[in-house]
Coordinates of C-alpha atoms in Angstrom, one line a residue:
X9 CA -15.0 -22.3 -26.7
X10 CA -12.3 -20.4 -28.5
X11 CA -9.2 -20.1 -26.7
X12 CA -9.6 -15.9 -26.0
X13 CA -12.9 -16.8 -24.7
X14 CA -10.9 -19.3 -21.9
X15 CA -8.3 -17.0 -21.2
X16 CA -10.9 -13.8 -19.8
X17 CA -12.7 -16.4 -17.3
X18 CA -9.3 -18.0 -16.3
X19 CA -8.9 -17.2 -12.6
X20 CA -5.0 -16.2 -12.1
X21 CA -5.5 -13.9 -15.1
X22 CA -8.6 -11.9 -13.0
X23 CA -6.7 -12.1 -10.3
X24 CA -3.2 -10.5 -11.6
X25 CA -5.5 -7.6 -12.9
X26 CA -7.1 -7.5 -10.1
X27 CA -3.9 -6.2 -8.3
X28 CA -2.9 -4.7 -11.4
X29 CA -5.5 -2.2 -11.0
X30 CA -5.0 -2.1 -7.2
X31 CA -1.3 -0.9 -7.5
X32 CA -2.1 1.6 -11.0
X33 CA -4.7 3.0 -8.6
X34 CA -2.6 3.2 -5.3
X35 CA -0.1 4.7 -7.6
X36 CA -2.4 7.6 -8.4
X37 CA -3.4 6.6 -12.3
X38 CA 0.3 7.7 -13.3
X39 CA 3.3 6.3 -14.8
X40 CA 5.5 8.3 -12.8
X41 CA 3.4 7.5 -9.4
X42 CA 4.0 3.6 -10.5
X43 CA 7.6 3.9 -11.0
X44 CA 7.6 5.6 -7.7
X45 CA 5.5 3.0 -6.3
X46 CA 7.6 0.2 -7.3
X47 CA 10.8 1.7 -6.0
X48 CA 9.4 2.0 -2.6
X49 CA 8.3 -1.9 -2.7
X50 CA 11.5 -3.0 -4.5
X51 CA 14.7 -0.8 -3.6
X52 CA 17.0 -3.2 -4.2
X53 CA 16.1 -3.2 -7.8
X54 CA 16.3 0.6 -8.3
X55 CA 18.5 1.7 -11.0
X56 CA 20.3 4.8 -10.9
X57 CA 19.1 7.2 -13.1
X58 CA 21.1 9.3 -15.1
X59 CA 21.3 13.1 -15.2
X60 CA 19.6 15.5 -17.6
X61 CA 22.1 16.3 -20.6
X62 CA 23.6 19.8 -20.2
X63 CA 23.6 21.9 -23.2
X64 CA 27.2 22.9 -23.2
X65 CA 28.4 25.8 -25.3
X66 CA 31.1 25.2 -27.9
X67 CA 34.5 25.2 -27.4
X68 CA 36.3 27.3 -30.5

């Protein structure tokens, strides 16, 4: 057997995608619902996000 062929039979590897797929569902199939997700499980992790830029008009 070739090593790729070990590695999609090995059982922690079905099991991580296993609840890979459970939290990419529970998170509604979005980036932004995973993101959301993961701050509600981990808040202490949460970084502060920055503000938008502001266009600001030029000073003359």
């Amino acid at each position: 057997m070739s090593k790729k062929s070990l590695m999609t039979h090995d059982p922690v590897v079905e099991e991580v995608r296993a609840i890979r797929a459970k939290l990419w569902k529970e998170a509604g199939n979005s980036v932004e619902g995973l993101v959301q997700l993961l701050d509600q499980y981990f808040p202490e992790l949460r970084r502060p996000r920055s503000p938008k830029h502001r266009k600001t008009k030029a000073v003359r």
